[in-house]
Amino acid sequence: MRRQLRKDRTGYDDYNLIRRPSGGVNRLLESQRSMPLTLTYIARTTVPVEAPGLLPTELRGLSNAEIEKRPLLHGNRTVALAELFRVGGKADDDTLTLVGDLGGVHGLGTKLTRGVIRIEGNAGRHVGSELAGGEIQVSGNVGDWVGGEMKSGL
């Protein structure tokens, strides 16, 4: 016997995936299309990385190839972001997700004015320095001077 799906008062079925009343939009596929920009830390180094320019507003609208060419300071030399991070998703909104043990990556979210930065792992020092708006979420530990000279934001 086949199971019948029941719609609740919002018009979604039991599994909350398909909206039937107005054209049958599949929300699962819709969410996969708009995957936020994700940078996965791939470097294995003890040399610190300075990344104050990794902001959702700075990366928005850039192609992944352009993002991979962005300069970062690795010790006393400048390297392309692609040497340290794998780029995935799209920079089509003001959300940036950073994944990995970023304990040696410093200055994340410096001068953030709007948008969301999600750090899934540890982060280095000076996270959110001079924060003027937006939100930074960290699911691990953070180094010294978090939110130094912060003006606004979360």
mmCIF file of C-alpha atoms in Angstrom:
data_model
loop_
_atom_site.group_PDB
_atom_site.id
_atom_site.type_symbol
_atom_site.label_atom_id
_atom_site.label_comp_id
_atom_site.label_asym_id
_atom_site.label_seq_id
_atom_site.Cartn_x
_atom_site.Cartn_y
_atom_site.Cartn_z
ATOM 1 C CA MET A 1 0.000 0.000 0.000
ATOM 2 C CA ARG A 2 1.347 3.429 -0.959
ATOM 3 C CA ARG A 3 1.755 6.073 1.685
ATOM 4 C CA GLN A 4 -0.190 9.272 1.117
ATOM 5 C CA LEU A 5 1.612 12.547 1.719
ATOM 6 C CA ARG A 6 -0.323 15.081 3.757
ATOM 7 C CA LYS A 7 -0.023 18.802 3.207
ATOM 8 C CA ASP A 8 0.071 21.051 6.221
ATOM 9 C CA ARG A 9 -1.533 24.493 6.221
ATOM 10 C CA THR A 10 1.556 26.089 4.596
ATOM 11 C CA GLY A 11 1.166 23.924 1.497
ATOM 12 C CA TYR A 12 4.236 21.757 2.070
ATOM 13 C CA ASP A 13 4.054 17.974 2.204
ATOM 14 C CA ASP A 14 5.204 15.764 5.103
ATOM 15 C CA TYR A 15 8.826 15.898 3.995
ATOM 16 C CA ASN A 16 8.812 19.701 3.576
ATOM 17 C CA LEU A 17 10.457 19.455 0.172
ATOM 18 C CA ILE A 18 7.810 20.195 -2.421
ATOM 19 C CA ARG A 19 5.491 23.166 -2.538
ATOM 20 C CA ARG A 20 2.550 22.253 -4.679
ATOM 21 C CA PRO A 21 0.152 25.231 -4.881
ATOM 22 C CA SER A 22 2.231 27.589 -7.025
ATOM 23 C CA GLY A 23 4.105 25.664 -9.665
ATOM 24 C CA GLY A 24 5.587 22.828 -7.606
ATOM 25 C CA VAL A 25 8.933 24.379 -6.616
ATOM 26 C CA ASN A 26 11.356 21.767 -5.373
ATOM 27 C CA ARG A 27 13.027 23.445 -2.402
ATOM 28 C CA LEU A 28 15.734 20.819 -2.122
ATOM 29 C CA LEU A 29 17.037 21.555 -5.620
ATOM 30 C CA GLU A 30 16.635 25.286 -5.019
ATOM 31 C CA SER A 31 18.887 25.143 -1.942
ATOM 32 C CA GLN A 32 21.549 23.174 -3.828
ATOM 33 C CA ARG A 33 21.649 25.807 -6.567
ATOM 34 C CA SER A 34 22.482 28.626 -4.178
ATOM 35 C CA MET A 35 25.304 27.019 -2.190
ATOM 36 C CA PRO A 36 27.298 29.770 -0.466
ATOM 37 C CA LEU A 37 30.954 30.338 -1.167
ATOM 38 C CA THR A 38 32.999 27.807 0.793
ATOM 39 C CA LEU A 39 36.761 27.983 1.276
ATOM 40 C CA THR A 40 38.314 24.792 2.641
ATOM 41 C CA TYR A 41 41.757 25.187 4.180
ATOM 42 C CA ILE A 42 44.125 22.655 2.565
ATOM 43 C CA ALA A 43 47.525 24.026 3.594
ATOM 44 C CA ARG A 44 49.774 22.138 5.983
ATOM 45 C CA THR A 45 52.110 24.804 7.264
ATOM 46 C CA THR A 46 53.370 26.291 10.504
ATOM 47 C CA VAL A 47 53.941 29.653 8.811
ATOM 48 C CA PRO A 48 51.129 32.103 9.694
ATOM 49 C CA VAL A 49 48.663 33.286 7.062
ATOM 50 C CA GLU A 50 47.221 36.803 7.177
ATOM 51 C CA ALA A 51 43.762 36.958 5.573
ATOM 52 C CA PRO A 52 42.063 40.263 6.445
ATOM 53 C CA GLY A 53 40.707 40.625 2.882
ATOM 54 C CA LEU A 54 38.565 37.465 2.968
ATOM 55 C CA LEU A 55 35.234 39.246 3.255
ATOM 56 C CA PRO A 56 31.925 38.237 1.652
ATOM 57 C CA THR A 57 31.449 41.747 0.266
ATOM 58 C CA GLU A 58 34.914 41.716 -1.350
ATOM 59 C CA LEU A 59 34.339 38.320 -2.972
ATOM 60 C CA ARG A 60 30.710 38.763 -4.035
ATOM 61 C CA GLY A 61 30.189 38.499 -7.774
ATOM 62 C CA LEU A 62 33.664 37.111 -8.474
ATOM 63 C CA SER A 63 34.112 33.808 -10.281
ATOM 64 C CA ASN A 64 35.854 30.979 -8.452
ATOM 65 C CA ALA A 65 38.861 31.427 -10.752
ATOM 66 C CA GLU A 66 39.117 35.099 -9.740
ATOM 67 C CA ILE A 67 38.793 34.190 -6.064
ATOM 68 C CA GLU A 68 41.568 31.591 -6.398
ATOM 69 C CA LYS A 69 43.920 34.351 -7.614
ATOM 70 C CA ARG A 70 43.276 36.646 -4.623
ATOM 71 C CA PRO A 71 46.507 37.396 -2.749
ATOM 72 C CA LEU A 72 47.122 36.320 0.842
ATOM 73 C CA LEU A 73 50.175 36.937 2.984
ATOM 74 C CA HIS A 74 51.877 33.647 3.896
ATOM 75 C CA GLY A 75 54.752 34.511 6.190
ATOM 76 C CA ASN A 76 56.753 37.176 4.386
ATOM 77 C CA ARG A 77 55.547 36.365 0.879
ATOM 78 C CA THR A 78 52.329 36.810 -1.067
ATOM 79 C CA VAL A 79 50.631 33.690 -2.451
ATOM 80 C CA ALA A 80 47.448 33.003 -4.385
ATOM 81 C CA LEU A 81 44.477 31.916 -2.300
ATOM 82 C CA ALA A 82 44.350 28.634 -4.286
ATOM 83 C CA GLU A 83 47.676 27.551 -2.713
ATOM 84 C CA LEU A 84 46.007 27.519 0.704
ATOM 85 C CA PHE A 85 42.281 26.983 0.093
ATOM 86 C CA ARG A 86 39.990 24.890 -2.115
ATOM 87 C CA VAL A 87 37.156 27.072 -3.464
ATOM 88 C CA GLY A 88 33.590 25.751 -3.767
ATOM 89 C CA GLY A 89 30.078 27.167 -4.097
ATOM 90 C CA LYS A 90 29.291 30.597 -5.484
ATOM 91 C CA ALA A 91 29.946 34.104 -4.252
ATOM 92 C CA ASP A 92 26.442 35.290 -5.113
ATOM 93 C CA ASP A 93 25.397 36.444 -1.655
ATOM 94 C CA ASP A 94 26.973 37.922 1.447
ATOM 95 C CA THR A 95 27.831 34.580 3.056
ATOM 96 C CA LEU A 96 31.301 33.067 3.321
ATOM 97 C CA THR A 97 31.979 29.676 4.907
ATOM 98 C CA LEU A 98 35.526 28.732 5.941
ATOM 99 C CA VAL A 99 36.194 25.074 6.757
ATOM 100 C CA GLY A 100 39.181 23.428 8.437
ATOM 101 C CA ASP A 101 41.674 24.076 11.192
ATOM 102 C CA LEU A 102 42.336 27.767 10.600
ATOM 103 C CA GLY A 103 44.291 28.246 13.833
ATOM 104 C CA GLY A 104 47.218 29.655 11.844
ATOM 105 C CA VAL A 105 45.046 31.966 9.719
ATOM 106 C CA HIS A 106 44.822 35.419 11.286
ATOM 107 C CA GLY A 107 42.672 38.484 10.697
ATOM 108 C CA LEU A 108 39.548 36.700 9.424
ATOM 109 C CA GLY A 109 36.622 39.122 9.253
ATOM 110 C CA THR A 110 38.770 42.231 9.721
ATOM 111 C CA LYS A 111 36.743 45.346 8.844
ATOM 112 C CA LEU A 112 33.597 43.320 8.077
ATOM 113 C CA THR A 113 30.703 45.735 7.463
ATOM 114 C CA ARG A 114 27.926 43.340 6.418
ATOM 115 C CA GLY A 115 27.276 39.721 5.622
ATOM 116 C CA VAL A 116 27.993 36.477 7.430
ATOM 117 C CA ILE A 117 31.265 34.603 7.902
ATOM 118 C CA ARG A 118 30.940 31.037 9.192
ATOM 119 C CA ILE A 119 34.127 29.416 10.452
ATOM 120 C CA GLU A 120 33.714 25.661 10.841
ATOM 121 C CA GLY A 121 36.778 24.863 12.914
ATOM 122 C CA ASN A 122 39.384 26.827 14.834
ATOM 123 C CA ALA A 123 40.504 30.323 13.843
ATOM 124 C CA GLY A 124 43.632 32.368 14.516
ATOM 125 C CA ARG A 125 44.040 35.691 16.266
ATOM 126 C CA HIS A 126 42.369 39.007 15.412
ATOM 127 C CA VAL A 127 39.066 37.497 14.215
ATOM 128 C CA GLY A 128 36.594 40.344 13.696
ATOM 129 C CA SER A 129 39.056 43.172 14.249
ATOM 130 C CA GLU A 130 37.450 46.557 13.557
ATOM 131 C CA LEU A 131 34.111 44.814 12.917
ATOM 132 C CA ALA A 132 31.550 47.451 11.884
ATOM 133 C CA GLY A 133 28.593 45.211 11.004
ATOM 134 C CA GLY A 134 27.639 41.730 9.934
ATOM 135 C CA GLU A 135 28.090 38.494 11.804
ATOM 136 C CA ILE A 136 30.915 36.027 12.442
ATOM 137 C CA GLN A 137 30.067 32.517 13.658
ATOM 138 C CA VAL A 138 32.847 30.220 14.871
ATOM 139 C CA SER A 139 32.286 26.567 15.756
ATOM 140 C CA GLY A 140 35.746 26.070 17.270
ATOM 141 C CA ASN A 141 38.337 27.954 19.295
ATOM 142 C CA VAL A 142 39.687 31.390 18.432
ATOM 143 C CA GLY A 143 43.075 32.982 19.100
ATOM 144 C CA ASP A 144 43.784 36.257 20.913
ATOM 145 C CA TRP A 145 42.223 39.663 20.358
ATOM 146 C CA VAL A 146 38.807 38.584 19.098
ATOM 147 C CA GLY A 147 36.736 41.614 18.092
ATOM 148 C CA GLY A 148 39.494 44.126 18.824
ATOM 149 C CA GLU A 149 38.251 47.686 18.147
ATOM 150 C CA MET A 150 34.829 46.298 17.225
ATOM 151 C CA LYS A 151 32.215 48.989 16.506
ATOM 152 C CA SER A 152 29.091 46.938 15.745
ATOM 153 C CA GLY A 153 27.929 43.504 14.550
ATOM 154 C CA LEU A 154 27.833 40.075 16.157
#
